[in-house]
Protein backbone atom coordinates (compact mmCIF):
# COMPACT_ATOMS: atom_id res chain seq x y z
CA MET A 1 46.84 50.47 79.34
CA PRO A 2 49.65 47.88 79.19
CA TYR A 3 49.02 44.17 79.72
CA GLN A 4 51.52 41.63 80.96
CA THR A 5 51.97 38.07 82.15
CA THR A 6 54.86 36.05 83.52
CA VAL A 7 55.63 32.59 82.14
CA GLY A 8 58.44 30.86 83.97
CA SER A 9 61.21 33.40 84.38
CA LEU A 10 60.04 35.63 81.51
CA THR A 11 57.62 38.54 81.73
CA TYR A 12 55.81 39.47 78.52
CA ARG A 13 54.38 42.98 78.15
CA PHE A 14 51.83 44.15 75.58
CA ALA A 15 51.40 47.88 75.03
CA ASP A 16 47.63 47.95 74.56
CA LEU A 17 44.58 45.83 73.86
CA LYS A 18 44.99 45.70 70.09
CA THR A 19 48.60 44.55 70.48
CA LEU A 20 47.50 41.85 72.91
CA LEU A 21 44.79 40.65 70.52
CA ALA A 22 47.21 40.54 67.60
CA LYS A 23 49.86 38.62 69.53
CA ALA A 24 47.25 36.12 70.77
CA SER A 25 46.00 35.33 67.23
CA PRO A 26 46.75 31.94 65.70
CA ALA A 27 49.56 32.26 63.16
CA ARG A 28 48.64 33.68 59.78
CA SER A 29 50.60 35.27 57.01
CA GLY A 30 48.60 38.50 56.91
CA ASP A 31 49.43 39.44 60.49
CA ALA A 32 53.09 38.60 59.84
CA LEU A 33 53.01 40.80 56.73
CA ALA A 34 51.61 43.66 58.84
CA GLY A 35 54.23 43.19 61.54
CA LEU A 36 51.58 42.36 64.13
CA ALA A 37 52.07 38.64 64.74
CA ALA A 38 53.71 37.11 67.78
CA ASP A 39 57.46 36.61 67.38
CA SER A 40 57.34 33.09 68.79
CA TYR A 41 54.98 30.38 69.97
CA GLU A 42 55.95 31.31 73.52
CA GLU A 43 54.91 34.91 73.03
CA ARG A 44 51.64 33.82 71.42
CA MET A 45 50.82 31.59 74.39
CA ALA A 46 51.78 34.35 76.85
CA ALA A 47 49.40 36.69 75.03
CA LYS A 48 46.60 34.13 75.25
CA ILE A 49 47.20 33.76 78.99
CA ALA A 50 47.08 37.54 79.46
CA LEU A 51 44.02 37.87 77.21
CA ALA A 52 42.11 35.26 79.20
CA ASP A 53 42.24 37.54 82.26
CA VAL A 54 40.95 40.66 80.48
CA PRO A 55 37.41 41.62 81.62
CA LEU A 56 34.84 41.83 78.83
CA GLN A 57 34.02 45.32 80.09
CA ARG A 58 37.50 46.42 78.96
CA PHE A 59 36.40 46.18 75.33
CA LEU A 60 33.79 48.86 75.99
CA ASP A 61 36.33 51.08 77.75
CA GLU A 62 39.31 50.74 75.37
CA ALA A 63 38.47 51.22 71.69
CA LEU A 64 40.91 49.56 69.29
CA ILE A 65 40.25 52.28 66.72
CA PRO A 66 39.30 55.71 68.16
CA TYR A 67 35.60 56.51 68.34
CA GLU A 68 36.18 59.94 66.78
CA ALA A 69 38.10 58.53 63.81
CA ASP A 70 36.00 55.56 62.68
CA GLU A 71 32.27 55.22 62.05
CA VAL A 72 32.36 51.45 62.51
CA THR A 73 33.67 51.98 66.04
CA ARG A 74 30.87 54.48 66.63
CA LEU A 75 28.34 51.96 65.32
CA ILE A 76 29.68 49.25 67.64
CA ILE A 77 29.61 51.47 70.73
CA ASP A 78 26.36 53.29 69.99
CA SER A 79 24.41 50.12 69.17
CA HIS A 80 25.68 48.12 72.14
CA ASP A 81 22.82 46.70 74.22
CA ALA A 82 23.72 47.06 77.90
CA ASN A 83 20.77 44.94 79.03
CA ALA A 84 21.81 42.04 76.81
CA PHE A 85 25.38 42.40 78.08
CA ALA A 86 24.44 42.47 81.76
CA PRO A 87 24.32 38.66 82.35
CA ILE A 88 27.91 38.27 81.07
CA SER A 89 29.34 41.67 82.07
CA HIS A 90 31.23 40.20 85.06
CA LEU A 91 33.14 37.67 82.93
CA SER A 92 36.71 37.76 81.71
CA VAL A 93 37.54 36.55 78.19
CA GLY A 94 38.57 33.17 79.60
CA ASP A 95 35.38 32.93 81.64
CA PHE A 96 33.41 33.88 78.54
CA ARG A 97 34.89 30.91 76.67
CA ASP A 98 33.89 28.58 79.49
CA TRP A 99 30.38 30.08 79.57
CA LEU A 100 29.94 29.61 75.82
CA LEU A 101 30.79 25.93 76.09
CA LEU A 102 28.44 25.17 78.99
CA ASP A 103 25.51 22.87 78.16
CA SER A 104 23.25 25.35 79.97
CA THR A 105 24.26 28.11 77.54
CA ASP A 106 21.76 27.15 74.87
CA SER A 107 20.50 28.74 71.66
CA SER A 108 17.98 31.02 73.33
CA THR A 109 20.60 32.22 75.83
CA LEU A 110 23.03 33.03 73.02
CA SER A 111 20.36 34.83 70.99
CA ALA A 112 19.46 36.96 74.00
CA ALA A 113 23.11 37.90 74.53
CA ALA A 114 24.02 38.62 70.90
CA ARG A 115 23.36 42.36 70.94
CA GLY A 116 25.44 42.70 74.10
CA ILE A 117 28.52 41.12 72.52
CA THR A 118 30.85 43.38 70.56
CA PRO A 119 32.93 42.11 67.63
CA GLU A 120 36.09 42.63 69.66
CA MET A 121 34.73 40.41 72.44
CA ALA A 122 33.87 37.72 69.89
CA ALA A 123 37.29 37.96 68.25
CA ALA A 124 39.04 37.85 71.62
CA VAL A 125 37.29 34.73 72.86
CA SER A 126 37.82 32.97 69.52
CA LYS A 127 41.59 33.36 69.99
CA LEU A 128 41.36 31.20 73.12
CA MET A 129 39.28 28.49 71.47
CA ARG A 130 40.32 25.27 69.76
CA ASN A 131 38.66 24.37 66.46
CA GLN A 132 36.26 22.04 68.24
CA ASP A 133 35.26 24.89 70.60
CA LEU A 134 34.47 27.11 67.63
CA ILE A 135 32.33 24.35 66.12
CA LEU A 136 30.47 23.51 69.32
CA ALA A 137 29.63 27.11 70.20
CA ALA A 138 28.65 28.09 66.66
CA LYS A 139 26.39 25.05 66.39
CA LYS A 140 24.30 26.44 69.25
CA CYS A 141 23.78 29.84 67.57
CA ARG A 142 20.49 30.20 65.70
CA VAL A 143 20.06 32.95 63.11
CA VAL A 144 16.99 32.55 60.88
CA THR A 145 16.21 34.92 58.00
CA ARG A 146 13.51 35.09 55.33
CA PHE A 147 12.78 36.61 51.93
CA ARG A 148 11.01 34.07 49.67
CA ASN A 149 12.13 31.10 51.71
CA THR A 150 13.44 30.40 55.21
CA ILE A 151 17.19 30.17 55.75
CA GLY A 152 19.14 29.12 58.83
CA LEU A 153 16.78 26.65 60.46
CA PRO A 154 18.47 23.98 62.61
CA GLY A 155 19.42 20.93 60.58
CA HIS A 156 19.31 22.82 57.28
CA LEU A 157 21.94 23.88 54.75
CA SER A 158 21.31 26.29 51.89
CA VAL A 159 23.36 26.83 48.75
CA ARG A 160 24.13 29.93 46.74
CA LEU A 161 23.89 28.97 43.09
CA GLN A 162 26.77 30.89 41.46
CA PRO A 163 26.36 30.66 37.66
CA ASN A 164 29.15 33.04 36.64
CA HIS A 165 30.23 33.37 33.01
CA PRO A 166 33.34 35.14 31.64
CA THR A 167 31.32 37.08 29.04
CA ASP A 168 27.97 37.32 30.90
CA ASP A 169 26.43 35.16 28.17
CA LEU A 170 22.77 34.71 29.13
CA ARG A 171 22.48 31.19 27.75
CA GLY A 172 25.66 30.11 29.51
CA ILE A 173 24.43 31.55 32.80
CA ALA A 174 21.00 29.99 32.34
CA ALA A 175 22.60 26.61 31.63
CA SER A 176 24.54 26.80 34.92
CA MET A 177 21.37 27.84 36.73
CA LEU A 178 19.54 24.84 35.27
CA ASP A 179 22.40 22.55 36.27
CA GLY A 180 22.29 23.83 39.83
CA LEU A 181 18.52 23.61 40.17
CA LEU A 182 18.51 20.02 38.96
CA TYR A 183 21.05 19.23 41.69
CA GLY A 184 18.82 20.89 44.31
CA SER A 185 20.96 24.01 44.73
CA GLY A 186 19.87 27.64 44.82
CA ASP A 187 17.80 28.01 47.97
CA ALA A 188 20.14 30.63 49.49
CA VAL A 189 20.29 32.82 46.39
CA VAL A 190 21.08 32.72 42.71
CA GLY A 191 23.93 35.20 42.70
CA ILE A 192 25.88 36.28 39.62
CA ASN A 193 29.28 38.00 39.73
CA PRO A 194 29.07 39.96 36.46
CA ALA A 195 32.07 40.36 34.19
CA SER A 196 30.76 43.74 33.02
CA ASP A 197 29.52 46.83 34.83
CA SER A 198 27.39 47.89 31.86
CA PRO A 199 23.93 48.93 33.10
CA ALA A 200 22.34 47.29 30.07
CA THR A 201 24.09 43.98 30.77
CA LEU A 202 23.22 44.10 34.47
CA MET A 203 19.57 44.77 33.65
CA GLN A 204 19.50 41.74 31.34
CA LEU A 205 20.86 39.55 34.14
CA TRP A 206 18.28 40.72 36.69
CA ARG A 207 15.42 40.28 34.22
CA MET A 208 16.54 36.86 33.02
CA MET A 209 16.74 35.47 36.56
CA ASP A 210 13.41 37.00 37.52
CA GLU A 211 11.66 35.68 34.41
CA LEU A 212 12.91 32.16 35.13
CA ARG A 213 11.81 32.43 38.76
CA GLN A 214 8.33 33.62 37.85
CA ARG A 215 7.85 31.13 35.00
CA PHE A 216 8.47 28.14 37.28
CA GLU A 217 7.25 29.77 40.51
CA ILE A 218 10.55 29.07 42.28
CA PRO A 219 10.69 30.23 45.91
CA LEU A 220 14.18 31.71 45.70
CA GLN A 221 15.84 35.10 45.53
CA SER A 222 18.34 36.46 43.04
CA CYS A 223 21.19 38.93 43.14
CA VAL A 224 23.76 40.52 40.83
CA LEU A 225 26.93 41.22 42.78
CA THR A 226 27.80 44.66 41.45
CA HIS A 227 28.54 47.84 43.37
CA VAL A 228 25.77 49.10 45.60
CA THR A 229 25.52 52.43 43.73
CA SER A 230 24.76 50.55 40.51
CA GLN A 231 22.00 48.64 42.29
CA ILE A 232 20.43 51.81 43.69
CA GLN A 233 20.39 53.29 40.18
CA ALA A 234 18.93 50.06 38.80
CA ILE A 235 16.15 50.09 41.39
CA GLU A 236 15.30 53.63 40.30
CA ALA A 237 15.24 52.36 36.69
CA GLY A 238 12.77 49.59 37.56
CA ALA A 239 15.07 46.56 37.79
CA PRO A 240 13.51 43.48 39.48
CA ILE A 241 16.06 43.38 42.31
CA ASP A 242 15.53 40.98 45.21
CA LEU A 243 18.69 41.32 47.30
CA VAL A 244 21.11 44.24 47.34
CA PHE A 245 24.74 43.14 47.53
CA GLN A 246 27.88 44.79 48.81
CA SER A 247 31.32 43.79 50.05
CA ILE A 248 31.92 45.28 53.49
CA ALA A 249 34.78 45.54 55.96
CA GLY A 250 35.41 46.35 59.60
CA THR A 251 36.86 49.84 59.38
CA GLN A 252 35.68 53.09 57.88
CA LYS A 253 38.86 53.51 55.84
CA THR A 254 38.51 50.06 54.27
CA ASN A 255 34.85 50.63 53.44
CA GLU A 256 35.82 53.94 51.85
CA SER A 257 38.25 52.00 49.63
CA PHE A 258 35.19 49.99 48.52
CA GLY A 259 33.39 53.25 47.73
CA ILE A 260 30.85 52.92 50.53
CA ASP A 261 29.94 54.21 53.97
CA LEU A 262 27.14 53.47 56.40
CA ALA A 263 24.94 56.22 54.99
CA LEU A 264 25.13 54.69 51.51
CA LEU A 265 24.26 51.25 52.89
CA ARG A 266 21.27 52.75 54.68
CA GLU A 267 20.12 54.31 51.39
CA ALA A 268 20.47 50.96 49.62
CA HIS A 269 18.64 49.12 52.39
CA ALA A 270 15.74 51.57 52.23
CA ALA A 271 15.62 51.29 48.42
CA ALA A 272 15.45 47.48 48.55
CA LEU A 273 12.76 47.54 51.24
CA SER A 274 10.70 49.96 49.15
CA LEU A 275 10.27 47.30 46.45
CA GLY A 276 8.45 44.93 48.82
CA ARG A 277 9.45 41.88 46.79
CA GLY A 278 9.86 39.45 49.69
CA THR A 279 6.92 37.11 50.31
CA LEU A 280 7.98 35.67 53.69
CA GLY A 281 10.23 38.36 55.12
CA ASP A 282 12.13 41.59 54.56
CA ASN A 283 15.77 40.56 54.93
CA VAL A 284 16.92 42.23 51.73
CA MET A 285 20.72 42.57 51.98
CA TYR A 286 23.55 40.24 50.99
CA PHE A 287 27.07 41.00 52.26
CA GLU A 288 30.47 39.46 51.64
CA THR A 289 33.55 39.81 53.81
CA GLY A 290 37.01 38.28 54.14
CA GLN A 291 40.03 38.35 56.41
CA GLY A 292 42.84 40.51 55.06
CA SER A 293 40.75 43.11 53.24
CA ALA A 294 41.55 45.86 55.77
CA LEU A 295 45.30 45.24 55.54
CA SER A 296 45.10 45.06 51.75
CA ALA A 297 43.38 48.48 51.73
CA GLY A 298 45.77 50.00 54.29
CA GLY A 299 42.83 50.47 56.63
CA HIS A 300 43.58 48.11 59.51
CA HIS A 301 44.90 50.72 62.02
CA GLY A 302 47.30 48.17 63.47
CA VAL A 303 44.47 45.76 64.32
CA ASP A 304 44.93 42.08 63.46
CA GLN A 305 43.06 40.78 60.44
CA GLN A 306 40.68 38.47 62.29
CA THR A 307 39.53 41.22 64.65
CA CYS A 308 39.05 43.56 61.69
CA GLU A 309 36.96 40.86 60.07
CA ALA A 310 34.78 40.44 63.15
CA ARG A 311 34.13 44.20 63.15
CA ALA A 312 32.64 43.82 59.65
CA TYR A 313 29.89 41.73 61.21
CA ALA A 314 28.74 44.74 63.21
CA VAL A 315 28.15 46.48 59.88
CA ALA A 316 26.28 43.46 58.55
CA ARG A 317 24.18 43.10 61.70
CA GLU A 318 23.00 46.71 61.44
CA PHE A 319 21.15 45.96 58.17
CA ARG A 320 19.51 42.61 59.03
CA PRO A 321 20.82 40.76 55.95
CA LEU A 322 19.34 37.62 54.51
CA LEU A 323 22.86 36.33 53.91
CA THR A 324 26.45 37.17 54.78
CA ASN A 325 29.45 35.11 53.81
CA THR A 326 33.18 35.11 54.28
CA VAL A 327 35.06 34.48 51.04
CA VAL A 328 37.67 32.91 53.21
CA GLY A 329 40.45 31.72 50.89
CA PHE A 330 39.89 34.06 47.96
CA ILE A 331 42.27 36.83 49.07
CA GLY A 332 45.32 34.62 48.67
CA PRO A 333 48.37 33.31 50.53
CA GLU A 334 49.65 36.77 51.48
CA TYR A 335 46.91 36.79 54.11
CA LEU A 336 46.05 33.10 54.66
CA TYR A 337 49.05 31.11 53.55
CA ASP A 338 47.90 27.51 53.47
CA GLY A 339 45.05 25.10 54.08
CA LYS A 340 45.60 25.10 57.83
CA GLN A 341 45.25 28.89 58.05
CA ILE A 342 42.23 28.92 55.71
CA ILE A 343 40.45 26.24 57.76
CA ARG A 344 41.07 28.06 61.02
CA ALA A 345 39.94 31.40 59.56
CA GLY A 346 36.74 29.89 58.19
CA LEU A 347 35.80 28.44 61.57
CA GLU A 348 36.63 31.72 63.34
CA ASP A 349 34.58 33.80 60.92
CA HIS A 350 31.56 31.53 61.16
CA PHE A 351 31.67 31.44 64.95
CA CYS A 352 32.13 35.19 65.42
CA ALA A 353 29.36 36.11 62.99
CA LYS A 354 26.84 33.66 64.40
CA LEU A 355 27.67 34.75 67.96
CA LEU A 356 26.85 38.33 66.95
CA GLY A 357 23.54 37.26 65.36
CA VAL A 358 24.61 37.42 61.70
CA PRO A 359 23.36 34.75 59.22
CA MET A 360 26.72 33.37 58.12
CA GLY A 361 27.81 31.29 55.18
CA CYS A 362 31.22 30.57 53.75
CA ASP A 363 32.74 30.43 50.31
CA VAL A 364 34.96 27.42 51.05
CA CYS A 365 37.62 28.33 48.54
CA TYR A 366 41.26 28.86 47.63
CA THR A 367 43.28 30.43 44.85
CA ASN A 368 45.65 28.38 42.74
CA HIS A 369 48.77 30.04 44.19
CA ALA A 370 47.88 29.17 47.80
CA GLU A 371 49.39 26.18 49.61
CA ALA A 372 45.99 24.47 49.69
CA ASP A 373 44.04 21.92 47.71
CA GLN A 374 40.59 20.40 47.45
CA ASP A 375 41.25 18.02 50.34
CA ASP A 376 41.72 21.07 52.60
CA MET A 377 38.43 22.42 51.32
CA ASP A 378 36.71 19.09 51.97
CA ASN A 379 37.95 19.29 55.55
CA LEU A 380 36.72 22.87 56.04
CA LEU A 381 33.40 22.08 54.35
CA THR A 382 32.79 19.15 56.69
CA LEU A 383 33.80 21.08 59.80
CA LEU A 384 31.54 23.99 58.87
CA GLY A 385 28.68 21.58 58.22
CA ALA A 386 29.15 20.22 61.73
CA ALA A 387 29.21 23.80 63.02
CA GLY A 388 25.82 24.62 61.45
CA ILE A 389 26.92 26.76 58.53
CA THR A 390 24.00 28.68 57.02
CA PHE A 391 24.99 28.26 53.38
CA ILE A 392 27.84 27.41 51.01
CA MET A 393 28.55 28.06 47.32
CA GLY A 394 27.38 25.87 44.47
CA ILE A 395 29.52 26.26 41.34
CA PRO A 396 29.65 23.91 38.32
CA GLY A 397 32.60 21.60 38.93
CA ALA A 398 33.71 23.79 41.87
CA ASP A 399 35.73 25.83 39.34
CA ASP A 400 34.62 29.42 38.82
CA ILE A 401 35.55 30.12 35.20
CA MET A 402 35.00 33.87 35.54
CA LEU A 403 36.72 34.61 38.85
CA ASN A 404 39.35 31.87 38.37
CA TYR A 405 39.36 30.26 41.79
CA GLN A 406 38.35 26.95 43.34
CA SER A 407 35.24 26.69 45.50
CA THR A 408 32.54 24.08 46.17
CA SER A 409 30.30 22.30 43.69
CA PHE A 410 26.68 21.16 43.57
CA HIS A 411 28.01 17.68 44.36
CA ASP A 412 29.77 18.99 47.48
CA ALA A 413 26.42 20.22 48.79
CA LEU A 414 24.91 16.80 48.12
CA TYR A 415 27.79 15.20 50.04
CA LEU A 416 27.38 17.46 53.04
CA ARG A 417 23.61 17.12 53.18
CA SER A 418 23.80 13.34 52.85
CA THR A 419 26.60 12.87 55.37
CA LEU A 420 25.16 15.15 58.06
CA GLY A 421 21.44 14.71 57.32
CA LEU A 422 20.90 18.36 56.40
CA LYS A 423 17.83 19.66 54.59
CA ARG A 424 17.22 22.45 52.10
CA ALA A 425 15.08 25.50 52.88
CA PRO A 426 11.61 23.99 53.40
CA GLU A 427 9.83 26.10 50.76
CA PHE A 428 12.50 25.29 48.17
CA ASP A 429 12.43 21.62 49.12
CA ALA A 430 8.68 21.53 48.51
CA TRP A 431 9.19 23.12 45.08
CA LEU A 432 11.82 20.52 44.14
CA ALA A 433 9.36 17.75 45.02
CA LYS A 434 6.56 19.47 43.10
CA MET A 435 8.82 19.70 40.03
CA ALA A 436 9.76 15.99 40.34
CA ILE A 437 13.42 16.91 40.84
CA THR A 438 13.52 15.09 44.19
CA GLU A 439 11.79 12.15 45.80
CA ALA A 440 9.70 12.57 48.94
CA SER A 441 12.85 11.63 50.87
CA GLY A 442 14.67 14.61 49.40
CA GLN A 443 16.96 12.51 47.23
CA LEU A 444 17.44 13.52 43.60
CA ARG A 445 15.42 11.77 40.92
CA PRO A 446 16.77 10.83 37.48
CA ILE A 447 15.76 13.62 35.10
CA GLY A 448 14.45 12.68 31.68
CA ARG A 449 14.62 14.78 28.52
CA GLY A 450 10.99 15.74 28.80
CA HIS A 451 11.32 17.49 32.18
CA ASP A 452 9.71 20.95 32.27
CA LEU A 453 12.95 22.76 33.17
CA LEU A 454 14.80 21.12 30.27
CA ARG A 455 12.16 22.33 27.80
CA THR A 456 13.36 25.90 28.38
CA PHE A 457 16.42 25.15 26.24
């Protein structure tokens, strides 16, 4: 059905709900590239005004991508919890924003409503929100997950230790792991992006990380970020796999371009659960997402990139992951042109995922050809810390020498924890104290040459 609003003497008409959502989106280069963005600031504001009056129920009645044509749409509709939706079912998108910001809408209220909120509802309300609204509402969302430690507790920040190496050299990777551990990083996951897809190389990486974990009794989990089919085969071959990784997106066509579908993810989830390697919980999946992937794959169906991204969180939510993160600035300036767009996208992604009940982190990052720099990343890092981000990346010097992009360092995690008073996962924190890496206060101790971890080299 068409939507319209009158501003002054002008009447703006929008053909359908997906057009309205696209026109109401904050400016970003990807939507302009796709021909979906508003033609002017006036049209964007008119779309926001019209969107504010749309009932939330409309998102259950008007699918952006047809139910018959897309399995992610079917997942969203078929898994919708009508009972959880009932308390907010009478609201419009504008009313929903106001409800989210009420003091009386607390963490337990949001958790109870999560399964009743669709990704499209979350994306829609985010388009009406200022950055501070996104921070305030996300801060109230609580999503706690467990494998060998506990992630997502209030007042905590975890770090993915990312020890990538351009040749998958085991000693080089181990050195980066050691560096990260001595800076108190690694409680989210030790996750390697391999340079090679060789099964023999991948097996060496899994075994090396697991041997180090067992030798020092570290309460962490590891992951090699290769394709899910390779991980299923490795599980069958006896690899010591903790978390199964996969990049996911918000449409069936985009996921097909990644070589996956929901059935394959279900197979991988079952395979990981069958290993029973978690000691505290059974959240065994790790997903990565990012705005622009659907457009890049030609799988966006005329839906704006932020709404497509939010739909990916329905896929993540289905498999109860330990971790999900948006690699927000990695895709490049064709989709998020500059620091302003990257910052906004990171806050949107975190808010939408947490609202839907997904444990959300962010790779606060940019590529060298984007109009962004480390000051922009400092700003986004600080804003996400205030918003209650689940985890960030920890990379030596913030410079990934294998993937060739700029992210966050072990020192950045120390800055954020110190500035905002954030703690590590409690089990990991206790291990750091036991190993004399930290003081009882949580601050790092000077490490001498005789430290147990250093004797491994």
